[in-house]
Amino acid sequence: MSRTRRALAGALLTGLTLLTGASAAAADDASPSPSASGDASGPTEAGTTFRTATAIQQGETATAGASTGDYLYWVFPADAGQRATVTAKVTLPESAARHGAQTWQVDVYDGLRRRQACMYGKQTGTAAADAATVELTCVLRTVRANAEPWANDPLPGSYYVRLTVVNLAQNDLGLPVRTEVEVNSKDQGGSSDVDGSLSKPLVPGVSSAEQASDDGTDASAEPAALAGEPEDGWYSGWWTSRWLWTAGGGLLAALAGVFGYTVTRGRGRPSHVPPGA
């Protein structure tokens, strides 16, 4: 009896080890992706509309020179399970050339050009008349693999970053500025998985490009969003860290059932009692 209990206790410890491994895997999933190091240099220009948005990859630092008052656009890919963080830095002209404070804002739109709310961060920032820079941050909600048609949930596909000044002295319009934009993300792992997935990511222009290819025409005039695809492709597959939790929980439940049966079944018929007594 004691051997059986020891064996079952060891098996329970094995199951707990599996669950611990699942927790570690989930923690690894929540760590920054290797491509989000921020060391890579990116494009040195920005678009001025959604259609001319400059494509960047996560982890790249995009820079651009512009005039105060311009609308600057970039587009990047975000896949299911990722929580993207957009950071922007604006280097302002010399304070002697400015006539007051400036307020800058960064906005993010999905592939359907729906404005996405920031979970937290400094989306709008005001630089004093003597400030040299202004820095902005927008942390988006986790991208879902699927959502109801009426929902405004972020879905896999292209995301547009728009940077512009929203308040300044009229005389400061047209002054030169330097901008830096970077996008990094964390993989939220199995905790963000949902049933179902999109047949295709929300990348505007794909259907037009396919039609152009079928017609034999040049599709190079399509918007830059076509280049907004992850370097390793869009996520696909059935594996998530939830399988570890499911397997570990099932094993523990089975072992608990066997242990309970062993404890409650008794020792059987004593040897001194004849059969049928």
CSV table of C-alpha atoms in Angstrom, one decimal, residues 33-258:
chain,number,residue,atom,x,y,z
A,33,SER,CA,10.3,38.7,-29.5
A,34,PRO,CA,13.9,38.5,-30.9
A,35,SER,CA,13.0,40.8,-33.8
A,36,ALA,CA,12.0,43.6,-31.4
A,37,SER,CA,15.5,44.5,-30.4
A,38,GLY,CA,15.3,48.0,-31.7
A,39,ASP,CA,18.9,47.8,-33.1
A,40,ALA,CA,17.9,47.6,-36.7
A,41,SER,CA,17.8,50.8,-38.7
A,42,GLY,CA,14.8,51.3,-41.0
A,43,PRO,CA,13.5,53.6,-43.7
A,44,THR,CA,14.5,57.3,-43.7
A,45,GLU,CA,11.3,58.7,-45.0
A,46,ALA,CA,7.6,58.7,-44.2
A,47,GLY,CA,4.4,58.8,-46.3
A,48,THR,CA,2.0,61.6,-46.2
A,49,THR,CA,-1.3,59.6,-46.6
A,50,PHE,CA,-2.6,56.1,-45.8
A,51,ARG,CA,-1.9,55.0,-49.4
A,52,THR,CA,1.7,56.2,-49.4
A,53,ALA,CA,2.6,55.1,-45.8
A,54,THR,CA,6.1,53.8,-45.5
A,55,ALA,CA,6.3,50.1,-44.6
A,56,ILE,CA,8.4,49.2,-41.6
A,57,GLN,CA,9.0,46.0,-39.6
A,58,GLN,CA,8.8,45.6,-35.9
A,59,GLY,CA,12.1,46.3,-34.3
A,60,GLU,CA,13.2,48.8,-37.0
A,61,THR,CA,13.8,52.5,-36.2
A,62,ALA,CA,12.2,54.6,-39.0
A,63,THR,CA,13.5,58.2,-39.3
A,64,ALA,CA,12.2,61.0,-41.4
A,65,GLY,CA,12.7,64.8,-41.9
A,66,ALA,CA,9.5,66.8,-42.3
A,67,SER,CA,8.0,70.2,-41.9
A,68,THR,CA,5.9,71.1,-38.8
A,69,GLY,CA,2.3,70.6,-39.8
A,70,ASP,CA,2.8,67.6,-42.1
A,71,TYR,CA,1.0,64.3,-41.5
A,72,LEU,CA,3.5,61.5,-41.4
A,73,TYR,CA,2.4,57.8,-42.0
A,74,TRP,CA,4.1,54.5,-41.5
A,75,VAL,CA,2.6,51.0,-41.7
A,76,PHE,CA,3.7,47.8,-39.8
A,77,PRO,CA,2.4,44.2,-39.5
A,78,ALA,CA,1.0,42.9,-36.3
A,79,ASP,CA,0.0,39.3,-35.9
A,80,ALA,CA,-2.4,37.4,-33.5
A,81,GLY,CA,-1.2,37.3,-29.9
A,82,GLN,CA,1.0,40.3,-30.2
A,83,ARG,CA,0.7,43.5,-28.1
A,84,ALA,CA,2.4,46.2,-30.0
A,85,THR,CA,4.0,49.3,-28.5
A,86,VAL,CA,4.5,52.3,-30.8
A,87,THR,CA,7.1,54.9,-29.7
A,88,ALA,CA,7.7,58.2,-31.5
A,89,LYS,CA,10.3,60.9,-30.9
A,90,VAL,CA,10.2,64.4,-32.5
A,91,THR,CA,13.3,66.6,-32.5
A,92,LEU,CA,12.1,70.2,-32.6
A,93,PRO,CA,13.8,73.2,-34.2
A,94,GLU,CA,16.0,75.5,-32.1
A,95,SER,CA,13.9,77.2,-29.4
A,96,ALA,CA,15.0,80.6,-30.8
A,97,ALA,CA,13.1,79.9,-34.1
A,98,ARG,CA,9.9,78.8,-32.3
A,99,HIS,CA,7.1,81.1,-31.0
A,100,GLY,CA,5.6,78.9,-28.3
A,101,ALA,CA,4.8,75.4,-27.2
A,102,GLN,CA,3.9,72.6,-29.5
A,103,THR,CA,1.5,69.6,-29.0
A,104,TRP,CA,2.2,66.4,-31.0
A,105,GLN,CA,0.1,63.3,-31.2
A,106,VAL,CA,0.5,59.7,-32.5
A,107,ASP,CA,-2.5,57.7,-33.7
A,108,VAL,CA,-2.7,54.1,-34.8
A,109,TYR,CA,-5.2,52.7,-37.3
A,110,ASP,CA,-5.8,49.1,-38.3
A,111,GLY,CA,-6.0,47.7,-41.8
A,112,LEU,CA,-9.6,48.9,-42.2
A,113,ARG,CA,-8.5,52.4,-41.1
A,114,ARG,CA,-10.3,52.1,-37.8
A,115,ARG,CA,-8.6,54.1,-35.1
A,116,GLN,CA,-7.3,51.8,-32.4
A,117,ALA,CA,-7.4,53.0,-28.8
A,118,CYS,CA,-4.2,53.0,-26.7
A,119,MET,CA,-4.4,50.9,-23.6
A,120,TYR,CA,-1.9,53.2,-21.9
A,121,GLY,CA,1.0,55.5,-22.8
A,122,LYS,CA,1.6,59.1,-23.6
A,123,GLN,CA,-0.3,59.4,-26.9
A,124,THR,CA,-0.3,63.3,-26.9
A,125,GLY,CA,2.6,65.3,-25.6
A,126,THR,CA,3.3,69.1,-25.3
A,127,ALA,CA,6.8,70.4,-25.6
A,128,ALA,CA,7.5,73.7,-24.0
A,129,ALA,CA,8.9,76.6,-26.0
A,130,ASP,CA,12.4,75.7,-24.8
A,131,ALA,CA,12.1,71.9,-25.1
A,132,ALA,CA,14.3,70.1,-27.6
A,133,THR,CA,12.3,67.0,-28.1
A,134,VAL,CA,8.9,65.4,-27.4
A,135,GLU,CA,8.4,61.7,-27.0
A,136,LEU,CA,5.1,59.7,-27.4
A,137,THR,CA,4.0,56.2,-26.7
A,138,CYS,CA,1.0,54.1,-27.5
A,139,VAL,CA,0.5,50.5,-26.2
A,140,LEU,CA,-2.2,48.8,-28.3
A,141,ARG,CA,-4.5,46.0,-27.2
A,142,THR,CA,-3.5,42.4,-27.9
A,143,VAL,CA,-4.2,41.4,-31.5
A,144,ARG,CA,-7.0,38.8,-31.7
A,145,ALA,CA,-7.1,35.9,-34.2
A,146,ASN,CA,-10.8,36.4,-34.7
A,147,ALA,CA,-13.6,38.7,-33.6
A,148,GLU,CA,-17.3,39.5,-34.2
A,149,PRO,CA,-18.0,41.6,-37.3
A,150,TRP,CA,-19.4,44.4,-35.2
A,151,ALA,CA,-16.5,44.6,-32.8
A,152,ASN,CA,-13.6,47.0,-33.0
A,153,ASP,CA,-11.0,44.4,-31.8
A,154,PRO,CA,-7.5,44.6,-33.3
A,155,LEU,CA,-7.1,41.8,-35.8
A,156,PRO,CA,-4.0,40.5,-37.7
A,157,GLY,CA,-2.9,42.7,-40.5
A,158,SER,CA,-1.4,46.1,-41.3
A,159,TYR,CA,-1.4,48.9,-38.7
A,160,TYR,CA,-0.9,52.5,-39.7
A,161,VAL,CA,1.0,55.0,-37.5
A,162,ARG,CA,0.1,58.7,-38.0
A,163,LEU,CA,2.3,61.4,-36.4
A,164,THR,CA,1.5,65.1,-36.5
A,165,VAL,CA,1.4,68.3,-34.6
A,166,VAL,CA,-2.1,69.2,-33.3
A,167,ASN,CA,-1.5,72.5,-31.6
A,168,LEU,CA,1.2,75.2,-32.1
A,169,ALA,CA,1.7,78.9,-32.9
A,170,GLN,CA,0.7,79.7,-36.4
A,171,ASN,CA,4.1,81.2,-37.2
A,172,ASP,CA,5.8,77.8,-36.4
A,173,LEU,CA,4.1,76.0,-39.3
A,174,GLY,CA,6.7,74.8,-41.8
A,175,LEU,CA,9.6,74.7,-39.5
A,176,PRO,CA,11.8,71.6,-40.0
A,177,VAL,CA,11.7,68.7,-37.6
A,178,ARG,CA,13.3,65.2,-37.3
A,179,THR,CA,11.1,62.2,-36.4
A,180,GLU,CA,11.9,58.7,-35.1
A,181,VAL,CA,9.3,55.9,-34.9
A,182,GLU,CA,9.7,52.4,-33.6
A,183,VAL,CA,7.3,49.5,-33.1
A,184,ASN,CA,8.0,46.6,-30.7
A,185,SER,CA,5.7,43.9,-29.4
A,186,LYS,CA,5.3,41.2,-26.8
A,187,ASP,CA,3.7,37.8,-27.5
A,188,GLN,CA,1.0,37.3,-25.0
A,189,GLY,CA,1.0,33.5,-25.5
A,190,GLY,CA,-1.9,31.1,-25.0
A,191,SER,CA,-3.8,33.5,-22.6
A,192,SER,CA,-4.9,35.6,-25.6
A,193,ASP,CA,-5.9,32.6,-27.9
A,194,VAL,CA,-9.5,32.5,-29.2
A,195,ASP,CA,-11.5,30.1,-31.3
A,196,GLY,CA,-11.4,30.8,-35.0
A,197,SER,CA,-9.1,32.8,-37.2
A,198,LEU,CA,-9.3,35.1,-40.2
A,199,SER,CA,-9.0,33.6,-43.6
A,200,LYS,CA,-6.6,36.5,-44.6
A,201,PRO,CA,-5.0,39.2,-42.6
A,202,LEU,CA,-6.4,42.7,-42.9
A,203,VAL,CA,-3.9,44.1,-45.4
A,204,PRO,CA,-5.5,46.6,-47.8
A,205,GLY,CA,-4.8,46.2,-51.5
A,206,VAL,CA,-4.2,42.4,-51.5
A,207,SER,CA,-7.4,41.6,-53.5
A,208,SER,CA,-6.5,44.3,-56.0
A,209,ALA,CA,-3.0,43.0,-56.3
A,210,GLU,CA,-4.3,39.5,-57.0
A,211,GLN,CA,-6.6,40.8,-59.6
A,212,ALA,CA,-3.8,42.8,-61.2
A,213,SER,CA,-1.7,39.7,-61.3
A,214,ASP,CA,-4.5,37.7,-62.9
A,215,ASP,CA,-5.0,40.4,-65.5
A,216,GLY,CA,-1.2,40.6,-66.3
A,217,THR,CA,-1.1,44.2,-65.2
A,218,ASP,CA,1.5,45.9,-63.1
A,219,ALA,CA,0.6,45.8,-59.3
A,220,SER,CA,3.5,48.0,-58.2
A,221,ALA,CA,1.2,50.9,-57.9
A,222,GLU,CA,-0.6,49.3,-54.9
A,223,PRO,CA,-0.2,51.0,-51.5
A,224,ALA,CA,2.9,50.3,-49.4
A,225,ALA,CA,0.7,48.2,-47.0
A,226,LEU,CA,1.4,45.2,-49.3
A,227,ALA,CA,5.0,45.2,-48.0
A,228,GLY,CA,3.7,45.2,-44.4
A,229,GLU,CA,4.1,41.4,-43.7
A,230,PRO,CA,6.1,39.8,-40.9
A,231,GLU,CA,9.5,38.6,-42.0
A,232,ASP,CA,8.6,35.0,-40.9
A,233,GLY,CA,5.1,35.1,-42.4
A,234,TRP,CA,1.7,35.4,-40.8
A,235,TYR,CA,0.9,33.1,-37.9
A,236,SER,CA,-0.7,29.7,-38.7
A,237,GLY,CA,-0.9,26.4,-37.0
A,238,TRP,CA,-2.8,24.7,-34.2
A,239,TRP,CA,-0.1,24.7,-31.4
A,240,THR,CA,-0.4,27.0,-28.4
A,241,SER,CA,0.8,26.9,-24.8
A,242,ARG,CA,-2.8,26.0,-23.8
A,243,TRP,CA,-2.1,22.4,-24.9
A,244,LEU,CA,0.4,22.1,-22.1
A,245,TRP,CA,-2.1,23.3,-19.5
A,246,THR,CA,-4.7,20.9,-20.9
A,247,ALA,CA,-2.4,17.9,-20.9
A,248,GLY,CA,-1.0,18.6,-17.5
A,249,GLY,CA,-4.5,19.2,-16.0
A,250,GLY,CA,-5.8,16.0,-17.6
A,251,LEU,CA,-2.9,14.0,-16.2
A,252,LEU,CA,-3.3,15.4,-12.7
A,253,ALA,CA,-7.1,14.6,-12.8
A,254,ALA,CA,-6.4,11.0,-13.8
A,255,LEU,CA,-3.8,10.5,-11.1
A,256,ALA,CA,-6.0,12.0,-8.5
A,257,GLY,CA,-8.8,9.6,-9.5
A,258,VAL,CA,-6.4,6.6,-9.2
